[in-house]
C-alpha positions as YAML, in Angstrom:
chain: A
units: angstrom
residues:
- id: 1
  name: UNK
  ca: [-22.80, -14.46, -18.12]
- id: 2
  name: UNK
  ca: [-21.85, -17.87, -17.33]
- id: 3
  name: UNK
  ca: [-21.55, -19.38, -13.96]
- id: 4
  name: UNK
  ca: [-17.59, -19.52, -13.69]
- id: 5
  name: UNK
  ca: [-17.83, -15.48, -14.84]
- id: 6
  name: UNK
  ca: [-20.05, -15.04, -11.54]
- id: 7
  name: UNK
  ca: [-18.21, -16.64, -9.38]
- id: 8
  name: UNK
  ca: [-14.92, -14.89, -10.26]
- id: 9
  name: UNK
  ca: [-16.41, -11.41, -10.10]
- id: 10
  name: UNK
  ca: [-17.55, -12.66, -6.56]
- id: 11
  name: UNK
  ca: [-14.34, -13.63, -5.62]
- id: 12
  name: UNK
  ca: [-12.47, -10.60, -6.81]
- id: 13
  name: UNK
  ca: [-15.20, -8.46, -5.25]
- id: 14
  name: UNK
  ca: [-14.86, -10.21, -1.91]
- id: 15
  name: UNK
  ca: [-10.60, -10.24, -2.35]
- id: 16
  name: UNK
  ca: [-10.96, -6.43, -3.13]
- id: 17
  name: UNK
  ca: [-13.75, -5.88, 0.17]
- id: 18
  name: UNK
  ca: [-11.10, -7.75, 1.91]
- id: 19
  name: UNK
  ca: [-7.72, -5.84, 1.14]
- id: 20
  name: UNK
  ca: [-9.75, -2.95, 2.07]
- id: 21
  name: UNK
  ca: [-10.64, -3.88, 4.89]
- id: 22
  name: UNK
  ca: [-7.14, -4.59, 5.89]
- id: 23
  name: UNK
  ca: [-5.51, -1.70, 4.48]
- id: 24
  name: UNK
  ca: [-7.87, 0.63, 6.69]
- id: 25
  name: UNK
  ca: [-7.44, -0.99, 9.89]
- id: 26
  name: UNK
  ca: [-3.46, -0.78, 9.42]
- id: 27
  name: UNK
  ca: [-3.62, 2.69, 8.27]
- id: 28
  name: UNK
  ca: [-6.31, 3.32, 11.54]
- id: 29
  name: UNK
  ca: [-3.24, 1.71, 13.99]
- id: 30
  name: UNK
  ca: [-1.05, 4.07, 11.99]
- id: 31
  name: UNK
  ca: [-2.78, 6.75, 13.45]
- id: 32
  name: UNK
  ca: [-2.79, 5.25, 16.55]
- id: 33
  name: UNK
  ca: [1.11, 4.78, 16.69]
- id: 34
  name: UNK
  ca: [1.62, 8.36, 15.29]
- id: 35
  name: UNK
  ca: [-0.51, 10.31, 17.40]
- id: 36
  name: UNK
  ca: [-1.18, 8.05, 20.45]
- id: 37
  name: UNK
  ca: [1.93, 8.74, 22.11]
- id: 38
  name: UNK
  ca: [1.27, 12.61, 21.96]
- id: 39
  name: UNK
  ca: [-2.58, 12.55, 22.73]
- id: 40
  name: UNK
  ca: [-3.42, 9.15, 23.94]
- id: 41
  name: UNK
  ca: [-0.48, 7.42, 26.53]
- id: 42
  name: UNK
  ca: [1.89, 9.84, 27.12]
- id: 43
  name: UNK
  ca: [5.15, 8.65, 25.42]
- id: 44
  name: UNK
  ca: [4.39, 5.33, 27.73]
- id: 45
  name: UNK
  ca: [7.20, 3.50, 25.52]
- id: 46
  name: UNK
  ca: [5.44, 0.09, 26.27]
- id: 47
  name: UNK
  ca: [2.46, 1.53, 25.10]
- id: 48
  name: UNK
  ca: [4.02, 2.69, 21.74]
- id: 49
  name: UNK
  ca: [5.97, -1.03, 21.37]
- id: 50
  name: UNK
  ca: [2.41, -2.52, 22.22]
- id: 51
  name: UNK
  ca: [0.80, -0.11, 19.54]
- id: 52
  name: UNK
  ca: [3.33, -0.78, 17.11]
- id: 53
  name: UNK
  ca: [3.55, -4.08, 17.06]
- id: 54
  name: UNK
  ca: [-0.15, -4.15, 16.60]
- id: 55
  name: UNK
  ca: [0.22, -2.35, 13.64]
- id: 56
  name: UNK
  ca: [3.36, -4.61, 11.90]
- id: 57
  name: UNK
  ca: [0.61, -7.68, 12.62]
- id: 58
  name: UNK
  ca: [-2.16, -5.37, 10.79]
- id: 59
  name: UNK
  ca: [0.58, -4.30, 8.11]
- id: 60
  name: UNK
  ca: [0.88, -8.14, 7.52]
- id: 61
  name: UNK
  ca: [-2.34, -9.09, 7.48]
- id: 62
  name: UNK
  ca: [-2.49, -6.10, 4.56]
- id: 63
  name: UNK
  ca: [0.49, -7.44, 2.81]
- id: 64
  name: UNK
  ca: [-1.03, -11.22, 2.68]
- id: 65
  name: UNK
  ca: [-5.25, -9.70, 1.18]
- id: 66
  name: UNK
  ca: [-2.92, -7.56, -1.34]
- id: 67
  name: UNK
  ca: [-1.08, -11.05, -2.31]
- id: 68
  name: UNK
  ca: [-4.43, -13.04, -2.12]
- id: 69
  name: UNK
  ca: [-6.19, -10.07, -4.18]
- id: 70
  name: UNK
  ca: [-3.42, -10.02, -6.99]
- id: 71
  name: UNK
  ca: [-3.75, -13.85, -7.00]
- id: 72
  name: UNK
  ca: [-7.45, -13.48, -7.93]
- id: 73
  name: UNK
  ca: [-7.33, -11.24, -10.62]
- id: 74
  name: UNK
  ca: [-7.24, -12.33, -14.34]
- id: 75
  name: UNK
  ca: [-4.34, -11.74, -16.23]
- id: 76
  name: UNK
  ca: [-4.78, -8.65, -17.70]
- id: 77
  name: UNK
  ca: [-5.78, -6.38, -14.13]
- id: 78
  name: UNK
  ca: [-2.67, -8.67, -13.05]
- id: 79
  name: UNK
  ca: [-0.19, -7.25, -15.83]
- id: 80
  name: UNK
  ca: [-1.39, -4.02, -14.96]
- id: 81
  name: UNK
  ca: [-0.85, -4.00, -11.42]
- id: 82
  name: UNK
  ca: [2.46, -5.78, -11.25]
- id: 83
  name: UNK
  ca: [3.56, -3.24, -13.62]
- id: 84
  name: UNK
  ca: [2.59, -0.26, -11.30]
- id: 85
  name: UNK
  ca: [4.21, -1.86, -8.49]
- id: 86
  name: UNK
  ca: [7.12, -2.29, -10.07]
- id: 87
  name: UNK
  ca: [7.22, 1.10, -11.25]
- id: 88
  name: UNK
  ca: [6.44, 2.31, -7.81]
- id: 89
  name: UNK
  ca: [9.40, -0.14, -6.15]
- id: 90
  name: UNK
  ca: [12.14, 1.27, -8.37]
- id: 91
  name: UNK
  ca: [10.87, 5.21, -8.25]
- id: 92
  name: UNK
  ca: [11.05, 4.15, -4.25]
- id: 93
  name: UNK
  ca: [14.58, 2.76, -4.33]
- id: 94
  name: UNK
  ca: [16.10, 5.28, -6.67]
- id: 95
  name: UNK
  ca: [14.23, 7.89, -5.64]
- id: 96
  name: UNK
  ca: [14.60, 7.05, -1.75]
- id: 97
  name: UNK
  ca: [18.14, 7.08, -2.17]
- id: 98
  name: UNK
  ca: [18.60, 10.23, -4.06]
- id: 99
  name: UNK
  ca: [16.41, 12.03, -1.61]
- id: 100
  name: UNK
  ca: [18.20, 10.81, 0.92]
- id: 101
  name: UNK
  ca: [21.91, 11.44, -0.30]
- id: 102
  name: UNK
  ca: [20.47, 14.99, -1.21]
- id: 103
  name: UNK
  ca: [20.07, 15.78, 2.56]
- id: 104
  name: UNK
  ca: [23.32, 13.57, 3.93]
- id: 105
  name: UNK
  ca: [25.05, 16.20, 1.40]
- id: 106
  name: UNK
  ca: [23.56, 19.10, 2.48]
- id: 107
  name: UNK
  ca: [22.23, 20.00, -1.19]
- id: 108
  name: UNK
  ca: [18.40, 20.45, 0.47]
- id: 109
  name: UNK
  ca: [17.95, 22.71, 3.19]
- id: 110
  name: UNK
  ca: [14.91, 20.26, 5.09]
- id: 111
  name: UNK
  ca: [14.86, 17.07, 6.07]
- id: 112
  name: UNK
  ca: [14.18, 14.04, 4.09]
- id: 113
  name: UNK
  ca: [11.37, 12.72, 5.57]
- id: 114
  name: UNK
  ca: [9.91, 9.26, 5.30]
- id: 115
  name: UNK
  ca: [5.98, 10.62, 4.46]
- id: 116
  name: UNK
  ca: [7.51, 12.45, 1.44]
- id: 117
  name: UNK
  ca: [9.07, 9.15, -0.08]
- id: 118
  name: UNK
  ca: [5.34, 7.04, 0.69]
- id: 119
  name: UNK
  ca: [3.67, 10.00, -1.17]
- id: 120
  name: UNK
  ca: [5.94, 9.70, -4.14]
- id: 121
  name: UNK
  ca: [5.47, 6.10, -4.55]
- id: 122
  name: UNK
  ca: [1.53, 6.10, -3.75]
- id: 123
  name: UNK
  ca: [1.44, 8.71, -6.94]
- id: 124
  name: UNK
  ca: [3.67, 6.72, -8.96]
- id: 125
  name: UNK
  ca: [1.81, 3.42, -8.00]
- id: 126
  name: UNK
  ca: [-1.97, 5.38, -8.42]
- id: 127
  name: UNK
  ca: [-0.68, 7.13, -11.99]
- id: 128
  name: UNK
  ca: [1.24, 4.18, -13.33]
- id: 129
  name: UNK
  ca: [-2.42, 1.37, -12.35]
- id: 130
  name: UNK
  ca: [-4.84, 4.26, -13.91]
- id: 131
  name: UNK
  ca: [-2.26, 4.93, -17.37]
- id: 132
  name: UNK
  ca: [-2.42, 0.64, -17.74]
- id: 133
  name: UNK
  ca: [-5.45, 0.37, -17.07]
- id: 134
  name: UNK
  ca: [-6.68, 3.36, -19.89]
- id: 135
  name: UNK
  ca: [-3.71, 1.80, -22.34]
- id: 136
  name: UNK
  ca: [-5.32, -1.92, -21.76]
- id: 137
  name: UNK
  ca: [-8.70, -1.37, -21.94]
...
């Protein structure tokens, strides 16, 4: 393996460690915000504004490893996850607003709830990644 091989499986492993890292620290503070008013503070709204605006910094912080990890990969693991996100964008647009118009008609008896849309597009996003990935390889 030559040296400039090494050195980009070190930098993708320590892009990858990295996102990680970020992405469980802003779903941890997602927790927080969730549950903190309920169990923690008290529905102290300054403590929930505090909390959440913790968590946008976090959710930021994710947003710029996941742009510095795509940035590191090679073309291929690239292709592949730009495709899955894009997948996962339009399944959240189209299927957002379906969902949505379904319960401002009256055509579901529940509510459309947010955690029901992020669950559809982290399948969609998870599916579409390991299908490229099997296809590509």
């Amino acid at each position: 393996m030559n040296e400039q091989s090494q050195n980009w499986k070190q930098v993708n492993k320590r892009n990858t460690a990295n996102l990680a890292i970020w992405t469980l620290a802003w779903t941890l503070t997602m927790a927080v915000v969730s549950f903190g008013p309920k169990f923690i503070w008290g529905n102290d709204a300054t403590l929930s504004l505090i909390a959440i605006l913790i968590n946008t910094a976090i959710g930021v912080g994710m947003i710029l490893a996941n742009k510095r990890h795509l940035n590191g990969l090679d073309e291929l693991y690239r292709k592949v996850q730009l495709e899955s996100m894009a997948l996962a964008l339009g399944v959240a647009v189209v299927g957002g607003l379906s969902y949505s118009m379904l319960d401002a008609a009256d055509v579901i008896s529940f509510d459309a709830e947010i955690s029901h849309l992020v669950i559809l597009i982290g399948l969609t996003y998870l599916v579409s990644t390991v299908i490229g990935l099997t296809r590509y390889k």
